[in-house]
Coordinates of C-alpha atoms in Angstrom, one line a residue:
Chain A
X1 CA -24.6 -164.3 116.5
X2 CA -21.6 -166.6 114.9
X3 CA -18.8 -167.0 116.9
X4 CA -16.7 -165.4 113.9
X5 CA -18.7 -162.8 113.3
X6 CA -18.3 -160.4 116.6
X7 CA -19.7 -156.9 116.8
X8 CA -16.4 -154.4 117.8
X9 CA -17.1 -151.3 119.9
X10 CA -14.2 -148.8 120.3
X11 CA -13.8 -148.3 124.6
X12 CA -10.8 -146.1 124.6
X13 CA -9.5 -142.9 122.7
X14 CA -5.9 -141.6 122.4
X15 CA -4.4 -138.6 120.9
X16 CA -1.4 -136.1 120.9
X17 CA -1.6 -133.7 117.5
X18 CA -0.5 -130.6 116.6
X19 CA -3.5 -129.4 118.7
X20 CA -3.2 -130.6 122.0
X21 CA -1.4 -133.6 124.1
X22 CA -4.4 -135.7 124.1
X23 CA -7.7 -136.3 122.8
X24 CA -9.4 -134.5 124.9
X25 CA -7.1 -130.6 124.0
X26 CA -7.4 -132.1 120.4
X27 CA -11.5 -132.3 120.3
X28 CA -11.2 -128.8 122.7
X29 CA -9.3 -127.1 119.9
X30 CA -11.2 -128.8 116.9
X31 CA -15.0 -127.5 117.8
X32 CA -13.0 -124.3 118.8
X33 CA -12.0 -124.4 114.7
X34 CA -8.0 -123.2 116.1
X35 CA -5.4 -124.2 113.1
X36 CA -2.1 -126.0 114.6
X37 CA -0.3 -124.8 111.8
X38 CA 2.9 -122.6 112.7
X39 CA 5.6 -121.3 110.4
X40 CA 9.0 -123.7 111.0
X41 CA 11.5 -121.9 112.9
X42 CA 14.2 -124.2 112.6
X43 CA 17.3 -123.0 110.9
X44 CA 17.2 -126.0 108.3
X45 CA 13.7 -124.5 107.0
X46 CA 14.9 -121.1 106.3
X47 CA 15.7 -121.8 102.6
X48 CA 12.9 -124.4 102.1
X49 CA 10.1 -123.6 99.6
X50 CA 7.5 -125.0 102.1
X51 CA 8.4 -123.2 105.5
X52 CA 4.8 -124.2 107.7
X53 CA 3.7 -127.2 109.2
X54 CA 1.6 -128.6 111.8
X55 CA 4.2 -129.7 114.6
X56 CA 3.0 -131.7 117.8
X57 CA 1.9 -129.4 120.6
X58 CA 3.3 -130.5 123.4
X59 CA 6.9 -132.4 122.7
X60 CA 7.4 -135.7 123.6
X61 CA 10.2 -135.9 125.4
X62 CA 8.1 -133.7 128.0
X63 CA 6.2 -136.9 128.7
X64 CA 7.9 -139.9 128.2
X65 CA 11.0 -140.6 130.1
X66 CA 14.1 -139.7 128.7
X67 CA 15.4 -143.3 129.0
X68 CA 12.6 -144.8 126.8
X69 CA 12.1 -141.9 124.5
X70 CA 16.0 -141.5 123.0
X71 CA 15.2 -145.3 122.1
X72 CA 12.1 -144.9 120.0
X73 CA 11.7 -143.0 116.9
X74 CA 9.8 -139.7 117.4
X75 CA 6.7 -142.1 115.2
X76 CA 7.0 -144.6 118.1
X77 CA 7.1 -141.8 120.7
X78 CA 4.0 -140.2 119.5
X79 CA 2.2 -143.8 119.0
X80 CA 3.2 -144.9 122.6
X81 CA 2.3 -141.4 124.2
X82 CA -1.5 -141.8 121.9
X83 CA -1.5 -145.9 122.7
X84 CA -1.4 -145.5 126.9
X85 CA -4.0 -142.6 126.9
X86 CA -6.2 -144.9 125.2
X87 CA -5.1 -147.8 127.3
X88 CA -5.9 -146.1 130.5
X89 CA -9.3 -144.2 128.5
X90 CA -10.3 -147.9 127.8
X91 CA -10.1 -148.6 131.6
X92 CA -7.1 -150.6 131.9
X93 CA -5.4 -150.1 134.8
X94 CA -1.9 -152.1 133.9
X95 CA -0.1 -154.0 131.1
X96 CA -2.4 -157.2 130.1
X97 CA -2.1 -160.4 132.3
X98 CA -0.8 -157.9 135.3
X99 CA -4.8 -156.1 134.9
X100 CA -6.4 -159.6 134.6
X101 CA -9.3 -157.7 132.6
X102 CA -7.6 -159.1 129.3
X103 CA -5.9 -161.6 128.4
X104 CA -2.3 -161.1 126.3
X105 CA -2.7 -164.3 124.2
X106 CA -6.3 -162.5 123.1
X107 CA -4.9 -158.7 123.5
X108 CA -3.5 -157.2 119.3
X109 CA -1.6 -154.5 118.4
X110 CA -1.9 -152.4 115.0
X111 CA -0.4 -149.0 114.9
X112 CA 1.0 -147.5 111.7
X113 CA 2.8 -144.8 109.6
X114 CA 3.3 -143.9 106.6
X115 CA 6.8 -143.7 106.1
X116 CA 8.5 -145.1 109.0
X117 CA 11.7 -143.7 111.1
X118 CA 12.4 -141.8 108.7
X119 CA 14.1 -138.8 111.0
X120 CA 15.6 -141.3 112.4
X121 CA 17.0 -142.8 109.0
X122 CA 18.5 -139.5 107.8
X123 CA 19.9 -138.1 111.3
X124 CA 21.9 -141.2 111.3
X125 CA 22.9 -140.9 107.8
X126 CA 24.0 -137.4 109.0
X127 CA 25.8 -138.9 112.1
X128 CA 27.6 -141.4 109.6
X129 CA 28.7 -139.2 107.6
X130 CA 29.8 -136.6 110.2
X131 CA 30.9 -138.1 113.3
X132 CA 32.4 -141.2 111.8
X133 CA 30.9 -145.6 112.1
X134 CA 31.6 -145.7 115.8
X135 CA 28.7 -143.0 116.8
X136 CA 25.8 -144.3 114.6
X137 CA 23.4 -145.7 117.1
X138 CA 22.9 -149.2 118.1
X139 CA 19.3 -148.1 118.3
X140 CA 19.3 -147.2 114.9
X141 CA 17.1 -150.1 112.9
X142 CA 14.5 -150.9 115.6
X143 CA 13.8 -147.2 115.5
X144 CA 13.8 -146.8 111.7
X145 CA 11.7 -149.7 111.3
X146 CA 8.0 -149.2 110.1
X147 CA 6.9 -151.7 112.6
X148 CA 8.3 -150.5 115.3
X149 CA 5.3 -148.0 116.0
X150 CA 3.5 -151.3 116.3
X151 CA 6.0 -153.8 118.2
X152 CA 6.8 -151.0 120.9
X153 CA 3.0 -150.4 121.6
X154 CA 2.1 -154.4 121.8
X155 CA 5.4 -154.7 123.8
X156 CA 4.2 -151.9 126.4
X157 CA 0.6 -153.7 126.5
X158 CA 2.0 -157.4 126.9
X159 CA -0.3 -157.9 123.3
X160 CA 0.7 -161.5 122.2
X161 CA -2.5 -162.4 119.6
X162 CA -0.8 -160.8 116.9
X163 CA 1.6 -157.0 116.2
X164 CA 0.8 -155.8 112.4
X165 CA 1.9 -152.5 110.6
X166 CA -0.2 -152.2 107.4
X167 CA 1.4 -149.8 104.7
X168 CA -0.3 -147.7 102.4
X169 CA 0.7 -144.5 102.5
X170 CA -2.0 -141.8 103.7
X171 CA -4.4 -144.5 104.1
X172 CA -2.2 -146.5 106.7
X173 CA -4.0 -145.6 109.9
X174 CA -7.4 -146.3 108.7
X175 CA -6.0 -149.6 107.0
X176 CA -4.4 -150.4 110.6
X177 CA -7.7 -149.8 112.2
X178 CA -9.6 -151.7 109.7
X179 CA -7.5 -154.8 110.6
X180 CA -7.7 -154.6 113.9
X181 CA -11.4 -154.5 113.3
X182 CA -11.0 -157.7 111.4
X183 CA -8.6 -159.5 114.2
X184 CA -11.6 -159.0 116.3
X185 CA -14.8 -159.9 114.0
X186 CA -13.5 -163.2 113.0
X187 CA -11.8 -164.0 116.8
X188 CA -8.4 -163.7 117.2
X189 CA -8.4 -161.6 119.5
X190 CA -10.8 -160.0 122.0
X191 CA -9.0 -156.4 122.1
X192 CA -6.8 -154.8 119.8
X193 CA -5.3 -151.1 119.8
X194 CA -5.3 -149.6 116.6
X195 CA -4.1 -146.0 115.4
X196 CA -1.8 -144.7 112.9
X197 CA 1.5 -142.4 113.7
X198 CA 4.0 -140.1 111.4
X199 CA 6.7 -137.8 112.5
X200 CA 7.9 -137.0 109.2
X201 CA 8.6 -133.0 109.4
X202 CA 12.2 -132.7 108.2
X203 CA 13.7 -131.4 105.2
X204 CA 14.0 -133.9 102.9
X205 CA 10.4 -135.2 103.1
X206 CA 9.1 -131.2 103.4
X207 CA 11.7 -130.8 99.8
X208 CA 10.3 -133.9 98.5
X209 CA 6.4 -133.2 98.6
X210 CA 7.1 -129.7 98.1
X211 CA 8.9 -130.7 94.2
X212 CA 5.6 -133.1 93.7
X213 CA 3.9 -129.8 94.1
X214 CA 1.6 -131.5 96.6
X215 CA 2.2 -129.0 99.5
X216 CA 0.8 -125.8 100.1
X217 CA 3.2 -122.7 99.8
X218 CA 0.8 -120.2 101.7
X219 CA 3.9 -119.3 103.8
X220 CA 2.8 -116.0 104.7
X221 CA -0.6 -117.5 106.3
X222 CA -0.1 -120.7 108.0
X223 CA -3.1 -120.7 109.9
X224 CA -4.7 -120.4 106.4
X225 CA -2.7 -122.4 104.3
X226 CA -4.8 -126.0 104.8
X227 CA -8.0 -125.2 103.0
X228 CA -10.2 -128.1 101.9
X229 CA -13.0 -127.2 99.4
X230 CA -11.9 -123.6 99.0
X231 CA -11.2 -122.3 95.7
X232 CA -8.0 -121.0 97.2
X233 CA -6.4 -124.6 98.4
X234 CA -3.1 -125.4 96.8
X235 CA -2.1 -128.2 98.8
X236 CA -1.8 -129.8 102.3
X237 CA 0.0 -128.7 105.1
X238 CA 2.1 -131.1 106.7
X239 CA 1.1 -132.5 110.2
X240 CA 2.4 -135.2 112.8
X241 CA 1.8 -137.3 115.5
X242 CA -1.0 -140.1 116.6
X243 CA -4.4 -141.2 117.2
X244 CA -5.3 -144.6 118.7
X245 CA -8.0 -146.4 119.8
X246 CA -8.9 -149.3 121.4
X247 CA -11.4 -152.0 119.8
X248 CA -12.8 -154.4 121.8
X249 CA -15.7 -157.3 121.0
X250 CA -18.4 -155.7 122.7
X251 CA -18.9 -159.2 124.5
X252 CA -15.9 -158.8 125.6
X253 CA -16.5 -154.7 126.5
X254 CA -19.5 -155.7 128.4
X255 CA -18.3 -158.3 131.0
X256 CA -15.9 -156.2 132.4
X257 CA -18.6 -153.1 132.4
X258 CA -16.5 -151.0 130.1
X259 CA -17.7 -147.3 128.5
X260 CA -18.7 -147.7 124.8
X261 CA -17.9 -144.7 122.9
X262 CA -19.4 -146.3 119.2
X263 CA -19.7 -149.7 117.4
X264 CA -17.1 -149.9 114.3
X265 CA -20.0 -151.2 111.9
X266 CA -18.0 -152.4 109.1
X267 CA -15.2 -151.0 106.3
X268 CA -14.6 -150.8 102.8
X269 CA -11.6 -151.1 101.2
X270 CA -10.5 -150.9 97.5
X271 CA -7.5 -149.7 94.7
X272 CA -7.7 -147.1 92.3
X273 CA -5.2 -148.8 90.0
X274 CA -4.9 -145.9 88.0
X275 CA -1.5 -143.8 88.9
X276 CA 0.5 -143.6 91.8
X277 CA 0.1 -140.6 93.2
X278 CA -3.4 -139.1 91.6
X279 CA -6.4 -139.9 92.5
X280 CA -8.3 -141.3 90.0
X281 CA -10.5 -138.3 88.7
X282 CA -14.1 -139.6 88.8
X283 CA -13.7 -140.8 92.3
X284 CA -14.3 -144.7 90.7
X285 CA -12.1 -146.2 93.0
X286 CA -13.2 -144.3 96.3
X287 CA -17.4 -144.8 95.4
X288 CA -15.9 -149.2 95.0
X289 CA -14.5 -148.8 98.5
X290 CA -17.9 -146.9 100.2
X291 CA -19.7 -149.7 97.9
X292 CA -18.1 -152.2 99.5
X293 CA -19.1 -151.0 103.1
X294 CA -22.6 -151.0 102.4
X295 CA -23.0 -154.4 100.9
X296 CA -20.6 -155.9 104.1
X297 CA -22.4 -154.5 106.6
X298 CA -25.5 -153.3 108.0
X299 CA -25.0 -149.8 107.5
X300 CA -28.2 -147.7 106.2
X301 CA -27.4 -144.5 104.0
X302 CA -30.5 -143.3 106.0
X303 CA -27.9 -143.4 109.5
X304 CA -25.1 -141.7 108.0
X305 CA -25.0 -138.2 109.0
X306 CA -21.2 -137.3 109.4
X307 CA -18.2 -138.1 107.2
X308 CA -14.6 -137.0 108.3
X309 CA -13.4 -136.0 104.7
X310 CA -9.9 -137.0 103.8
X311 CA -9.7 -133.6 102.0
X312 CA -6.1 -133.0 101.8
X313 CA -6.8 -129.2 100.5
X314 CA -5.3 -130.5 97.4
X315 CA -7.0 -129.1 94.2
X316 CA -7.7 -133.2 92.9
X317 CA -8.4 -135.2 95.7
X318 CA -10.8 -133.2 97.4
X319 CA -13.2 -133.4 94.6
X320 CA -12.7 -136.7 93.6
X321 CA -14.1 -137.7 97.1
X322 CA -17.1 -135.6 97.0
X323 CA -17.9 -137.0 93.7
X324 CA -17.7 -140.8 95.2
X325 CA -19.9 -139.9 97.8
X326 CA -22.4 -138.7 95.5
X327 CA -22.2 -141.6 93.3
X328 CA -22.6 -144.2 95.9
X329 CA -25.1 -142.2 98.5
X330 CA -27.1 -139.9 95.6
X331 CA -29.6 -137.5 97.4
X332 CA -28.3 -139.0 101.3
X333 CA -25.1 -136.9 100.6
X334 CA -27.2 -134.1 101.7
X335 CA -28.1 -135.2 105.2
X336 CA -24.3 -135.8 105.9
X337 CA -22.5 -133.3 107.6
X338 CA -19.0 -133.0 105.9
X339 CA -15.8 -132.4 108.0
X340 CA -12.4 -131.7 107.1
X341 CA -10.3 -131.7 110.3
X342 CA -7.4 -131.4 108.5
X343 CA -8.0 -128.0 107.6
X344 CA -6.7 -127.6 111.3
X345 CA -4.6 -130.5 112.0
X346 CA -2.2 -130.4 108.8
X347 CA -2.6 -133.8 107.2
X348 CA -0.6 -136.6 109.4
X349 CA -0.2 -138.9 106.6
X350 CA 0.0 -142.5 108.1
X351 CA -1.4 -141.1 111.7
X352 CA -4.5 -139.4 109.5
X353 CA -6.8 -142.1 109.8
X354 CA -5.7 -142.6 113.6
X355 CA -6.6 -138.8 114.8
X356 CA -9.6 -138.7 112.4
X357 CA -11.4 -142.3 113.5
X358 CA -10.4 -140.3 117.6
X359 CA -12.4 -137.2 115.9
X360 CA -15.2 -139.2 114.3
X361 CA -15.7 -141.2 117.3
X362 CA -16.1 -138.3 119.3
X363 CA -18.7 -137.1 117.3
X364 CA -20.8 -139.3 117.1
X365 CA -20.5 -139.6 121.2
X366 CA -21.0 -135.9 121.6
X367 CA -23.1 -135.6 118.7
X368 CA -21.1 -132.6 117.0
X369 CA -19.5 -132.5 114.3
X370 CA -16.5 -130.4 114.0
X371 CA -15.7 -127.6 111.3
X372 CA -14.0 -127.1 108.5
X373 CA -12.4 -123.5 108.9
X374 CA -10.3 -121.5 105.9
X375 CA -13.4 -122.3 103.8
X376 CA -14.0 -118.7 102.6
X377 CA -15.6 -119.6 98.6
X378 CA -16.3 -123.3 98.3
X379 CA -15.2 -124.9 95.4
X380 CA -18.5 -125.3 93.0
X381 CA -17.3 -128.8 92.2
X382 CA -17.7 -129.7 96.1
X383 CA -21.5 -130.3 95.8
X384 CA -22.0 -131.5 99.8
X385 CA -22.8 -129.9 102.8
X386 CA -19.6 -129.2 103.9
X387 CA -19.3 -128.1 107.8
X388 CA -17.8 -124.2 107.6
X389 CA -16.1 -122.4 110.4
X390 CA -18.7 -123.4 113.4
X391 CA -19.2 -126.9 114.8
X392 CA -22.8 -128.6 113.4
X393 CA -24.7 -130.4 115.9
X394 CA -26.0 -134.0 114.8
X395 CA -29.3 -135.4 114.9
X396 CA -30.4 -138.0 118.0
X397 CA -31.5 -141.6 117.3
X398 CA -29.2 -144.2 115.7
X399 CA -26.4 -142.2 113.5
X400 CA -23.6 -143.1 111.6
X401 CA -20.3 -141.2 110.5
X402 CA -17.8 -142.4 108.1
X403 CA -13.6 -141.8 108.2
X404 CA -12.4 -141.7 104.5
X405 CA -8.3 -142.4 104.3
X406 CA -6.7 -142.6 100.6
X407 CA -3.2 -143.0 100.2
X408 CA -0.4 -141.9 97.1
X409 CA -0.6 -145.8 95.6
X410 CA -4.0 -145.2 95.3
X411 CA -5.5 -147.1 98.4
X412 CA -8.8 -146.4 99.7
X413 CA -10.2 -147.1 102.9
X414 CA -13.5 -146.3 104.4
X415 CA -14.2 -146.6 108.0
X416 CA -18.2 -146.6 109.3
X417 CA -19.3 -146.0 113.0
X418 CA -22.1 -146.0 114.5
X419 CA -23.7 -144.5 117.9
X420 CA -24.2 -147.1 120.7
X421 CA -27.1 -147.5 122.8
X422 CA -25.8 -149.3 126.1
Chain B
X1 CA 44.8 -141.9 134.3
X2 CA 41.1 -142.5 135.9
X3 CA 41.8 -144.1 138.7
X4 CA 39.2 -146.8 139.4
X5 CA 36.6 -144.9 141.4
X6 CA 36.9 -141.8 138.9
X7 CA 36.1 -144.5 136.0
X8 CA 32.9 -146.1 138.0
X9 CA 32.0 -142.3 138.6
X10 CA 32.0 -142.1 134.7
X11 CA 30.2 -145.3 134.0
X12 CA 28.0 -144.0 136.5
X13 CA 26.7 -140.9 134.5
X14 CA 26.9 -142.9 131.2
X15 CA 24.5 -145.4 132.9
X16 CA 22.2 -142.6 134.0
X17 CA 22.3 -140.7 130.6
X18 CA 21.5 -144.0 128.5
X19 CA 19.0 -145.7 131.2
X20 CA 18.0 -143.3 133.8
X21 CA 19.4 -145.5 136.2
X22 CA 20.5 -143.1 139.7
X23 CA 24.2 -142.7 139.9
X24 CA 24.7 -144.1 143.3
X25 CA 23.1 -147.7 142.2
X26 CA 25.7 -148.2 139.8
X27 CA 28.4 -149.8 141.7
X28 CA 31.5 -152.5 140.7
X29 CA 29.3 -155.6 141.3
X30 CA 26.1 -154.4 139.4
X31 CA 25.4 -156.7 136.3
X32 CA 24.6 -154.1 133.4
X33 CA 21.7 -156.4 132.1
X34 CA 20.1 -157.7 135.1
X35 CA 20.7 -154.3 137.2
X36 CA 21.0 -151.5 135.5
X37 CA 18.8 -151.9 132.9
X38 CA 21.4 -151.8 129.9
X39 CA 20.3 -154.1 127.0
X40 CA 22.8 -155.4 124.7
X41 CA 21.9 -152.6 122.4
X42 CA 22.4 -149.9 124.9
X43 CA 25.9 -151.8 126.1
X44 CA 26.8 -150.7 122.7
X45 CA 26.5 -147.0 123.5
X46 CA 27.9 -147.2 127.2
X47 CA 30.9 -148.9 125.3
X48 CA 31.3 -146.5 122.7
X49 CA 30.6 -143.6 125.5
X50 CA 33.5 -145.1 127.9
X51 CA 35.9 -145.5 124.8
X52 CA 35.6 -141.5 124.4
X53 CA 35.7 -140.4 128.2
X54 CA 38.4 -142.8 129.0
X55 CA 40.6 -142.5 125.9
X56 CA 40.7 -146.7 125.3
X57 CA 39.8 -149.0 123.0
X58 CA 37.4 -151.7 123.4
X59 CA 36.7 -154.2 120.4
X60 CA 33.3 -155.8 120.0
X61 CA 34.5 -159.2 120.9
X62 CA 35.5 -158.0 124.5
X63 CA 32.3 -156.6 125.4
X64 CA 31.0 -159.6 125.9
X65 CA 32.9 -160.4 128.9
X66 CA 32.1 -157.1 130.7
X67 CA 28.8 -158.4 132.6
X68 CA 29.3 -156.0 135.4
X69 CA 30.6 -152.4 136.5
X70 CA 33.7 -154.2 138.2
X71 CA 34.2 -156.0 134.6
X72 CA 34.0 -152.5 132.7
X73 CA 36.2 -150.5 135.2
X74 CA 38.9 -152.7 135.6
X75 CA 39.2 -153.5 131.8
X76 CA 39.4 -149.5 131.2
X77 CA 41.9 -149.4 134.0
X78 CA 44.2 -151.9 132.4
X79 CA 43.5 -150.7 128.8
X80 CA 44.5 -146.8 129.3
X81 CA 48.0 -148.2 130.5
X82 CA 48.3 -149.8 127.3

């Protein structure tokens, strides 16, 4: 094999979602098919339109110390919470350099969100306005920063090859992942870790989603609200928090006798340039991006028997993928079993493609693939074997599952993995 | 008037709300950076914390010069009799 050209594995998993504090509660509660959707109880949501989300299950101040977390945006405090699980699921017993089983100047960081600090953001604006110049905190940029997800993860890890924060919207996390993937391919770096992280349940972006009419406003079910493929779905439900993995060069993975949970076999990438918030009808823009997958890599149609649906439960978008699929894959659509997590997580935005690669990775390892519950009368238009309310079990041999992100700018990334015979 | 151990005891549980530092290490000839684990970000909030507890002023150009507890304490001691 070229030197530039390195096979990445993923060796660790990371997680805390609206479903559990780690990966392992998450996966628990997604074959289980349990909705972390919950009505908001906070005063400020009592007038709101949109009055349901999917907030984190356990809080993190309850894990970090209190010193590091009132430093770091709630973004950066789910990202850092998700970043060490994977660190230490990855078999790392201590920052790089002090665990001599990596190397800093060949260790990479890329975490993202979608929007940034933006709690952060408007509870100083509020503390500006309120309390006066003197109490905004010092604190106050480095938190609100869209990097800082990112810098605060490489700067726990001692990762010195390179800290990036791609930004595209819904997509982020799967874009973050994909470069990390690329860091490692061409040799920059030997191990990154990769995720995506939001923490954007507040008013204004709840308001501001809810006047795109993008949201669900199934208020009186919350558990039912996020309903991808139903005829019923009228918009997502609005998650938070953070997946992460860790990618490693399976060179690398295998002289220090690591666990391989799956090879990352390649991505596709593409734009829809069509409008900036809907997808583009036909699916044109996704089908480029799974297009370009197969003709960079050595994926077979024939492997792929799992995708992790964006499926938003929006009444476009979940269609528009389908129809991609079946434009690039034809007839192989039917051997793929098609989940949409969300439909129990709330859609994370940035941190999306960051639980759903934890998700898809764990189903190919397990061989499962999770539902897809609230999915009473499918939408005719959603011609694919979607996954209902019971987990599907997938076939042995070599398989393949894709991750589909697409973000409001019209980005569209496609993850592949594949099982990995040690 | 704080007298000077009542301002230290302050400092104290400033230090140990903004960096979790135990309010029996922080003592006059602690250095805030190299001891108590106080960037210059976080010296910002002590500051602004000990400005409102101690009822003084201290401008942004005097921080500076407070490296340590001792530093801190005996510039609110002189400032409140201002």
């Amino acid at each position: 094999m070229s030197p530039t050209n390195h096979t990445v594995v993923v060796t660790g998993i990371g997680a805390t979602t609206p479903l559990g504090g780690d990966s392992a509660s998450t996966w628990e509660a997604l074959l289980a098919g349990r909705s972390g959707v919950r009505p908001l109880e906070q005063d400020w949501a009592a007038e709101l339109p949109v009055r349901i989300a999917a907030q984190i299950a356990v809080e993190p101040g309850e894990v970090l110390p209190r010193p590091l977390a009132r430093k770091l945006d709630r973004s950066a405090q789910f990202a850092l919470i998700a970043a060490r699980e994977a660190w230490a699921d990855a078999g790392f017993t201590a920052k790089a350099g002090e665990d001599p089983a990596v190397d800093p100047d060949r260790l990479g960081a890329v975490v993202a969100s979608g929007i940034g600090g933006v709690t952060t953001l408007l509870g100083q604006y509020d503390v500006l306005k309120n309390q006066g110049v003197r109490k905004v905190s010092p604190h106050t940029v480095p938190m609100l920063m869209p990097n800082s997800p990112s810098a605060n993860v490489g700067i726990d890890i001692n990762a010195r090859a390179g800290v990036h924060t791609p930004v595209s919207a819904c997509a982020s996390g799967a874009e973050a992942i994909g470069y990390a993937v690329e860091m490692i391919r061409t040799g920059r770096a030997d191990v990154v870790v990769a995720g995506g992280t939001e923490a954007a349940i507040h008013p204004l972006p709840i308001v501001a989603f809810g006047n795109m009419m993008a949201m669900s406003k199934n208020n009186d079910d919350p558990q039912g609200a996020s309903r991808p493929y139903d005829a019923g779905r009228d918009g997502f439900v609005l998650g938070e928090g953070a997946g992460v993995v860790v990618l490693e060069s399976v060179e690398h993975a295998r002289a220090r006798g690591a666990r391989v949970y799956a090879e990352v076999v390649g991505q596709g990438i593409s734009a829809d340039a069509h409008h900036i918030t809907q997808p583009e009808p036909t699916g044109r823009g996704i089908a480029a991006a799974l297009q370009h997958l197969l003709d960079g890599s050595d994926l077979k149609p024939a492997e792929i028997v799992h995708v992790n649906a964006h499926a938003t439960s929006t009444p476009q978008g979940d269609v528009a993928e389908i129809k991609a699929l079946r434009r690039v894959f034809g007839d192989d659509v039917d051997h793929m079993a098609i989940s949409a997590t969300k439909s129990m997580t709330g859609h994370l935005l940035g941190g999306a493609g960051g639980i759903e690669t934890v998700a898809s990775v764990l189903a190919l390892y397990h061989r499962i693939a999770p539902p897809t519950i609230n999915l009473v009368e499918r939408d005719p238009e959603a011609d694919a074997d979607i996954v209902g309310d019971k987990p599907r079990p997938l076939p042995e041999g070599t398989i393949a599952a894709l991750n589909d992100s697409f973000g409001f700018g019209g980005h569209n990334v496609v993850l592949a993995l594949r099982s990995f015979e040690s | 008037m704080a007298t000077q151990e009542e301002i230290v005891a302050g400092l104290a549980e400033i230090v140990n709300e903004i960096a979790g530092i135990p309010t029996e290490d922080v003592k006059l000839d602690k250095s805030f950076t190299d001891d108590l684990d106080v960037d210059s970000l976080s010296m910002v909030e002590v500051v602004v914390a000990a400005e409102e507890q101690f009822g003084v002023k201290i401008p942004d150009d005097d921080v500076k010069n407070l490296k340590t507890v001792g530093d801190a304490a005996d510039y609110i001691l002189k400032a409140q009799q201002v």
